[in-house]
Short mmCIF file of C-alpha atoms in Angstrom, two decimals:
data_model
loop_
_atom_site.label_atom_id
_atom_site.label_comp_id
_atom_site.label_asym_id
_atom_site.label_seq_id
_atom_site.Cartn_x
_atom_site.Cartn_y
_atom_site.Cartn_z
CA UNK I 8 -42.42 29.56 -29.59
CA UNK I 9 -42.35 25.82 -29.97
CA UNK I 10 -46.64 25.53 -28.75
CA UNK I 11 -47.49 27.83 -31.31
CA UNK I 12 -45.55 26.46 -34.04
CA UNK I 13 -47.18 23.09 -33.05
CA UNK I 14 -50.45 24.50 -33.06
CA UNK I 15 -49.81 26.15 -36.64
CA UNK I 16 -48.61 23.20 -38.42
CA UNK I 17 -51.47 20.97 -36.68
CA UNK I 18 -54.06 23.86 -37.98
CA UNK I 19 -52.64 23.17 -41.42
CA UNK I 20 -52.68 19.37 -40.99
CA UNK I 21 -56.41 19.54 -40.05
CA UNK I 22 -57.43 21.15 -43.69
CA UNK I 23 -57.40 17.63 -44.94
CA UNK I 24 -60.45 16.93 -42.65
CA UNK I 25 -62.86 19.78 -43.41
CA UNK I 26 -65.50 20.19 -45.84
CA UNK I 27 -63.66 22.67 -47.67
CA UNK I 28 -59.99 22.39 -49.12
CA UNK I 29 -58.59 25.02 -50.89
CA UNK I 30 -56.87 24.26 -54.64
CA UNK I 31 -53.46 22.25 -54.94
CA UNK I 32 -51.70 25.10 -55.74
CA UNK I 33 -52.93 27.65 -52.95
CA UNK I 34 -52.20 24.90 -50.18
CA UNK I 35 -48.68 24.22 -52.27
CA UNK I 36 -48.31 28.13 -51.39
CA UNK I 37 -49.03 28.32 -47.74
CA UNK I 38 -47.19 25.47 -47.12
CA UNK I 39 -44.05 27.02 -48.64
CA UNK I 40 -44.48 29.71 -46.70
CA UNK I 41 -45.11 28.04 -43.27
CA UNK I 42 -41.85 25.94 -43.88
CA UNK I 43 -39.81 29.65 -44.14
CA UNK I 44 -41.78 30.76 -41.33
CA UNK I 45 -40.66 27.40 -39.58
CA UNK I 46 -37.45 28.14 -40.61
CA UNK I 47 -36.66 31.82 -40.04
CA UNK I 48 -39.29 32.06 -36.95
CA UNK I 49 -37.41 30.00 -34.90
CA UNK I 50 -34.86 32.62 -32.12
CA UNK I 51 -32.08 29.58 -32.79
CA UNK I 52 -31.74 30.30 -36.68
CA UNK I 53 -31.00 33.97 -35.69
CA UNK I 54 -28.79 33.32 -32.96
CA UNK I 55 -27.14 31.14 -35.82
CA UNK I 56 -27.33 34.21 -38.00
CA UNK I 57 -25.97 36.24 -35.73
CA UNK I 58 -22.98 33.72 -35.06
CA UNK I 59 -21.99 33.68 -38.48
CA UNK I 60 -22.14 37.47 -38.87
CA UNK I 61 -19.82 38.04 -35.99
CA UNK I 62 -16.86 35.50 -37.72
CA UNK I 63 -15.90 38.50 -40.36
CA UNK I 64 -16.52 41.19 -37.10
CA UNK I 65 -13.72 39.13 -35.24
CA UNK I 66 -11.59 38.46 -37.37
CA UNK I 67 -11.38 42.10 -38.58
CA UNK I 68 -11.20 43.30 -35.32
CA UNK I 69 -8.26 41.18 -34.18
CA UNK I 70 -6.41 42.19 -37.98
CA UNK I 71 -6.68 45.95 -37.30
CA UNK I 72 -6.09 45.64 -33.26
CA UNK I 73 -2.75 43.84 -34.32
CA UNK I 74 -2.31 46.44 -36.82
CA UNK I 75 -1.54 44.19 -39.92
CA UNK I 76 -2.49 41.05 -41.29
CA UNK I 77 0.92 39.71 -39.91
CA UNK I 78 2.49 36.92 -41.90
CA UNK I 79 -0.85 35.45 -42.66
CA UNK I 80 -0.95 34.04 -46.35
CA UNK I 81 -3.79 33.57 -48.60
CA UNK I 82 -7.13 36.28 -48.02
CA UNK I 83 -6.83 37.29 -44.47
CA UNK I 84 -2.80 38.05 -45.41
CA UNK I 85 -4.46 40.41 -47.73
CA UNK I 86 -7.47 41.94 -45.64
CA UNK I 87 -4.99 44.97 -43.98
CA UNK I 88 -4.41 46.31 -46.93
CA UNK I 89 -8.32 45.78 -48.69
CA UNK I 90 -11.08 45.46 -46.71
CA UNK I 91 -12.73 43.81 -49.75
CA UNK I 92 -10.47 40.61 -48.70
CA UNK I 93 -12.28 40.59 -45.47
CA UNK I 94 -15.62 38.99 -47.28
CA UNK I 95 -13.90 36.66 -48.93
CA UNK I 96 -11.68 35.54 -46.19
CA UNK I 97 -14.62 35.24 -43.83
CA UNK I 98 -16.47 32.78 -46.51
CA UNK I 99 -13.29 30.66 -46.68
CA UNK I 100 -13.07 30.38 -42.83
CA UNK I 101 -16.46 29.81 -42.39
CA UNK I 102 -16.36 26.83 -45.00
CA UNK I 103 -14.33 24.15 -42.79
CA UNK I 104 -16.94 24.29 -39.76
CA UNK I 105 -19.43 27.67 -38.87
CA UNK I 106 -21.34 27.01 -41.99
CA UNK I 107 -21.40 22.86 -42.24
CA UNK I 108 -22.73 23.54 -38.57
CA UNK I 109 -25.13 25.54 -39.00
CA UNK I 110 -26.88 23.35 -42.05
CA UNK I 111 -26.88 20.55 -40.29
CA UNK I 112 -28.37 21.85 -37.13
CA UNK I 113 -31.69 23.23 -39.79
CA UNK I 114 -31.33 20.40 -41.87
CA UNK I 115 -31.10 17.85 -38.72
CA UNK I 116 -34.32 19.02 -37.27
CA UNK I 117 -36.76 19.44 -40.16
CA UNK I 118 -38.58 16.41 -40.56
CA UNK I 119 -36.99 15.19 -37.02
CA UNK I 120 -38.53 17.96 -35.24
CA UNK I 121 -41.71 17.98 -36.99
CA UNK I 122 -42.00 14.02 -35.12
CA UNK I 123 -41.01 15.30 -31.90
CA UNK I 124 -43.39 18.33 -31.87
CA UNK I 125 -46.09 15.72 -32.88
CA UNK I 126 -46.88 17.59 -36.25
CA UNK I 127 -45.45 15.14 -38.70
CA UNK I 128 -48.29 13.10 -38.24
CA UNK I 129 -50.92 15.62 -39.57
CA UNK I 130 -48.85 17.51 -42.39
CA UNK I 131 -48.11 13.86 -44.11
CA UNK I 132 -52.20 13.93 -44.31
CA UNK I 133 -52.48 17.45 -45.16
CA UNK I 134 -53.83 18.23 -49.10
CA UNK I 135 -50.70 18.85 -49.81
CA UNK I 136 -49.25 15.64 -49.97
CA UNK I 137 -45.83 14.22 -48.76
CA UNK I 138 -43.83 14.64 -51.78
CA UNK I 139 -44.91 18.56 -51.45
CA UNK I 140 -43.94 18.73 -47.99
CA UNK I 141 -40.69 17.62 -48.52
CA UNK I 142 -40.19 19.69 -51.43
CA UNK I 143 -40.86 22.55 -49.06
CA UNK I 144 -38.64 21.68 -46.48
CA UNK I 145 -35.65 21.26 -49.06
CA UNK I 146 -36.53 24.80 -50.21
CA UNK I 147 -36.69 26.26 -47.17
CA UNK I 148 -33.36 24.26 -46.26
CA UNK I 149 -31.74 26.04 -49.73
CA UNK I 150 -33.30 29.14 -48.60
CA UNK I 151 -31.34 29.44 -45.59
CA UNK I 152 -28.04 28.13 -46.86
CA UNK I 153 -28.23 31.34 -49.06
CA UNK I 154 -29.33 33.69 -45.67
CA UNK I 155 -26.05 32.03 -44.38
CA UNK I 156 -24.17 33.33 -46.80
CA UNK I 157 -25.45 36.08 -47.48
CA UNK I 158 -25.48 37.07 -43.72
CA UNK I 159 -21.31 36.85 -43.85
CA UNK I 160 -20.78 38.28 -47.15
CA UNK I 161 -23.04 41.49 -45.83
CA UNK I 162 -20.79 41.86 -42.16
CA UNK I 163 -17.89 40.90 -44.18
CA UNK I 164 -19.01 44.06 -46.72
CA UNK I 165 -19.73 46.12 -43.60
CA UNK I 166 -16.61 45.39 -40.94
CA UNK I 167 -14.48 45.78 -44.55
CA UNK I 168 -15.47 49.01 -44.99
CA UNK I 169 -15.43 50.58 -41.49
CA UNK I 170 -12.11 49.24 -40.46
CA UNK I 171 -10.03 48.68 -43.69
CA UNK I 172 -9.05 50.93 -46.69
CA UNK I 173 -10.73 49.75 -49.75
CA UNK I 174 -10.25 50.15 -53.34
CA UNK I 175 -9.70 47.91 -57.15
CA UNK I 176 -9.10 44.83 -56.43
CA UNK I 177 -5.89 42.57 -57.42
CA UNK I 178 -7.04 38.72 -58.41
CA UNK I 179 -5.22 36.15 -58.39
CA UNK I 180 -4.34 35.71 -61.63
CA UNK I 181 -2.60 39.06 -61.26
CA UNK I 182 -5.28 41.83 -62.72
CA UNK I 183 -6.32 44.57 -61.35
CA UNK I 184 -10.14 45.14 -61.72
CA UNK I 185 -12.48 47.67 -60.22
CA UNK I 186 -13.93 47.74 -56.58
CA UNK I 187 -17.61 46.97 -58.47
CA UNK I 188 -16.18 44.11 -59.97
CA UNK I 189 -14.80 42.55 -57.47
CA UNK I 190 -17.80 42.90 -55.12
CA UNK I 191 -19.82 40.94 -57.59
CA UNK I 192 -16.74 38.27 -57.72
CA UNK I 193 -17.22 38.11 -53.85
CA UNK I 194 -21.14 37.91 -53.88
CA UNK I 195 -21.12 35.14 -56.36
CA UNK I 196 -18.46 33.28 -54.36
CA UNK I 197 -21.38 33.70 -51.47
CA UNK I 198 -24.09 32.10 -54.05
CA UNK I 199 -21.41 29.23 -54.89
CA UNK I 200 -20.70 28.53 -51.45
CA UNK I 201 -24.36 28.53 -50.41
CA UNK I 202 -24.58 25.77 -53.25
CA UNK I 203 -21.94 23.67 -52.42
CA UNK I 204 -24.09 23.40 -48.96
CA UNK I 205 -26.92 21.92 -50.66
CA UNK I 206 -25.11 18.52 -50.90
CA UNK I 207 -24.84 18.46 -46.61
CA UNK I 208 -28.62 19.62 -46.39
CA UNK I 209 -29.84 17.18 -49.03
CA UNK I 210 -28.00 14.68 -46.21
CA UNK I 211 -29.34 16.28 -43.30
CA UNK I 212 -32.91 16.05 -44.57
CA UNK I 213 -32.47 11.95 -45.18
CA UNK I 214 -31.23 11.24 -41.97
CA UNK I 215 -34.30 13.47 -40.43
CA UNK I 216 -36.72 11.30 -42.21
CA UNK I 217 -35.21 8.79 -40.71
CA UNK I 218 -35.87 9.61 -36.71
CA UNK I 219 -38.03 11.45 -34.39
CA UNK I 220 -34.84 13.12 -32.40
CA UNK I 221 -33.80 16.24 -34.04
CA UNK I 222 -29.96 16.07 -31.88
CA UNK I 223 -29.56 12.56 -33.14
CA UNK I 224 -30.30 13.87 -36.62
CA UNK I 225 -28.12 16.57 -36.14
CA UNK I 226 -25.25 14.35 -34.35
CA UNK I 227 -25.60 12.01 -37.25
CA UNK I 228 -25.59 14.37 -40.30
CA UNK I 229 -22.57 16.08 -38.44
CA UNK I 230 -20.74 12.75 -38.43
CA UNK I 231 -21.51 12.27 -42.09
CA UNK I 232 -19.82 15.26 -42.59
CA UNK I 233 -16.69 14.45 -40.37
CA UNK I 234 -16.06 11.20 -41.93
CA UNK I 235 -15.75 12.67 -45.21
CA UNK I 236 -13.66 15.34 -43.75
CA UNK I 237 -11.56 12.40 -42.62
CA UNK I 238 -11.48 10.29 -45.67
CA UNK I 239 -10.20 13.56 -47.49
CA UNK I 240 -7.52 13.79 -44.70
CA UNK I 241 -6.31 10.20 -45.82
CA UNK I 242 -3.61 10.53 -48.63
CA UNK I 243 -3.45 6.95 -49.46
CA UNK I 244 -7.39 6.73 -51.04
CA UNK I 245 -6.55 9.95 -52.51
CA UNK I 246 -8.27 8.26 -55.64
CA UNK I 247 -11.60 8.52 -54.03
CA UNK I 248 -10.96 12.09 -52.95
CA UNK I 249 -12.51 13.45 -56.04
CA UNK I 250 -16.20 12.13 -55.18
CA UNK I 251 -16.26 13.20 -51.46
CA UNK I 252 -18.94 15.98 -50.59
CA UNK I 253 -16.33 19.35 -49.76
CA UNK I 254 -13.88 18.25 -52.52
CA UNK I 255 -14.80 21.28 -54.61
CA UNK I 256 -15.55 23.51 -52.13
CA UNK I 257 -12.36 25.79 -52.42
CA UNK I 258 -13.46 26.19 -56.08
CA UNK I 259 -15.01 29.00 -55.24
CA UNK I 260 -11.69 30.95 -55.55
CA UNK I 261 -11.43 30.73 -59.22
CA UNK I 262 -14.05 33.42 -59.25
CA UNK I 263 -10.85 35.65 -58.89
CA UNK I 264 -8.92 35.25 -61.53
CA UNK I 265 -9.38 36.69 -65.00
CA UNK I 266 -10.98 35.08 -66.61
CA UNK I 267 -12.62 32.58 -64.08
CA UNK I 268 -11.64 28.98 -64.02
CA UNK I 269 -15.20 27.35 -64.53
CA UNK I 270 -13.79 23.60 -64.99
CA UNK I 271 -13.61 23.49 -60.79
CA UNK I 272 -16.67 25.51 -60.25
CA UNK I 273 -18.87 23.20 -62.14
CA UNK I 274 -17.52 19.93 -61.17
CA UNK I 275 -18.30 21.35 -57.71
CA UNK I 276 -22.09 22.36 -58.60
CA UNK I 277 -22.35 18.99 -60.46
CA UNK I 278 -21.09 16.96 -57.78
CA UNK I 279 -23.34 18.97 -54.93
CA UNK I 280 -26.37 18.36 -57.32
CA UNK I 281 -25.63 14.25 -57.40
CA UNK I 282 -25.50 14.64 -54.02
CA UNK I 283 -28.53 16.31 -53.62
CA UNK I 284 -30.85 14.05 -55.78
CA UNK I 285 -29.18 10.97 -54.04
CA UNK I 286 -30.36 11.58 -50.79
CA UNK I 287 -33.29 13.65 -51.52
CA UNK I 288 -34.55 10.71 -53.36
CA UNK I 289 -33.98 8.49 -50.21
CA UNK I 290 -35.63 11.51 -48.17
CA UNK I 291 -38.66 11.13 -50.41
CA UNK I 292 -38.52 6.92 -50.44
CA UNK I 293 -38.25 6.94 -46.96
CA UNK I 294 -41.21 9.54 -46.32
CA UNK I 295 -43.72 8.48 -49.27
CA UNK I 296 -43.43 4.79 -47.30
CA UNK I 297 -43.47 5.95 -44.02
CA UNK I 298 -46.19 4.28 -41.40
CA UNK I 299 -48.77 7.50 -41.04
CA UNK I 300 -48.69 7.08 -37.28
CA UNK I 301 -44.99 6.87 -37.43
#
């Protein structure tokens, strides 16, 4: 797998040297569509995939082999009785650690892995031009933060309905709505929480530009992500708690009440999006300047 992804992206790289290039836009195309192929062609993403499908599978599983949600609080307390609960339970226990994981092992290695391969070299000359390259990794990067969630809310949808009655749906605020509605509460919490990723990839992709090792990207990005976890952990600098990366992420629940709470939600988004353009911006500073046989 790895040779002929090398030999792909070098084939691309080598455009820039021949007679005949094809239009901006064309090579802005393929190259979009070699990052996904980069991406999603790789046996690790699925085995990631896969991981992150079996956390709703399991914890169904151990719910209906104990026969009850026991005195569980919160979604899984509710997931006996609803298998709809199961989705969103599996997003909220994916949030603390399965999902940060699995961006930051993607994220980690996509510039990173591109210098270790030897490939990085040619795509920065490629017609293309760095600032699209990067552009295409951070889309490919969003891509897969959706497939992530996506990949739960579908096994959540699934393992729900095999092992759990289902039926309307009581939010949190009290009402009762149908079991349409709240499926398309649930798959929008999956599209929130795949945004309030983009904040950890946007990280993951600077500290890739900023090595040739795709595990000491990935160790670093993950270490990013633990200090903030600690910082949050640290009641007395509670007032800088606000501005930490995975402040907002339980916002997502709001989506469940009626009507939603959107003051949370968008803080959240906004604060991912800062985030995002912070370290993107460094991604792109550090790559636009970067020595071409670096």
């Amino acid at each position: 797998m790895a040779v002929s992804e090398t030999a792909d992206r070098r084939d691309m790289g080598a455009v820039s040297s021949r007679g005949s290039r094809p239009s901006a836009g064309r090579h802005t195309l393929a190259l979009f569509r070699s990052e996904l192929h980069l991406v999603f062609g790789r046996a690790r993403t699925w085995v990631t995939l896969a991981v992150l499908a079996g956390v709703p599978v399991l914890v169904g599983v151990a719910i209906k082999l104990s026969g009850s949600s026991g005195d569980a609080e919160g979604f899984i307390g509710q997931v006996a009785g609803n298998g709809f609960f199961l989705i969103v339970a599996s997003l909220a226990l994916s949030m603390p650690f399965f999902l940060p994981t699995a961006v930051t092992v993607v994220s980690g290695e996509s510039l990173a892995g591109e210098a270790s391969l030897g490939t990085l070299r040619n795509m920065l000359t490629a017609p293309a031009g760095r600032s699209r390259l990067l552009a295409a990794k951070m889309v490919a990067l969003a891509v897969f933060c959706f497939a992530a969630t996506v990949t739960i809310f579908l096994a959540g949808l699934i393992a729900g309905f095999l092992l759990f009655p289902v039926g309307d749906v009581v939010l949190l605020s009290g009402t009762t709505v149908s079991l349409a509605d709240g499926l398309l509460r649930a798959f929008g919490i999956a599209m929130l929480v795949a945004l309030s990723l983009l904040g950890l990839a946007g990280i993951g992709l600077f500290v890739s530009s900023l090595t040739s090792t795709p595990l000491a990207a990935m160790a670093a990005t993950f270490g990013a992500f633990i200090v903030f976890g600690i910082l949050g952990a640290i009641p007395q600098i509670d007032v800088i708690h606000p501005w930490l990366l995975m402040y907002g992420w339980g916002s997502f629940a709001d989506l469940l009440r009626d009507p939603p709470y959107w003051d949370e939600i968008v803080r959240n988004l906004l604060m991912q999006g800062a985030y995002l353009a912070v370290f993107y911006a460094a991604a792109w500073a550090r790559l636009t300047s970067r020595d071409i046989n670096g």
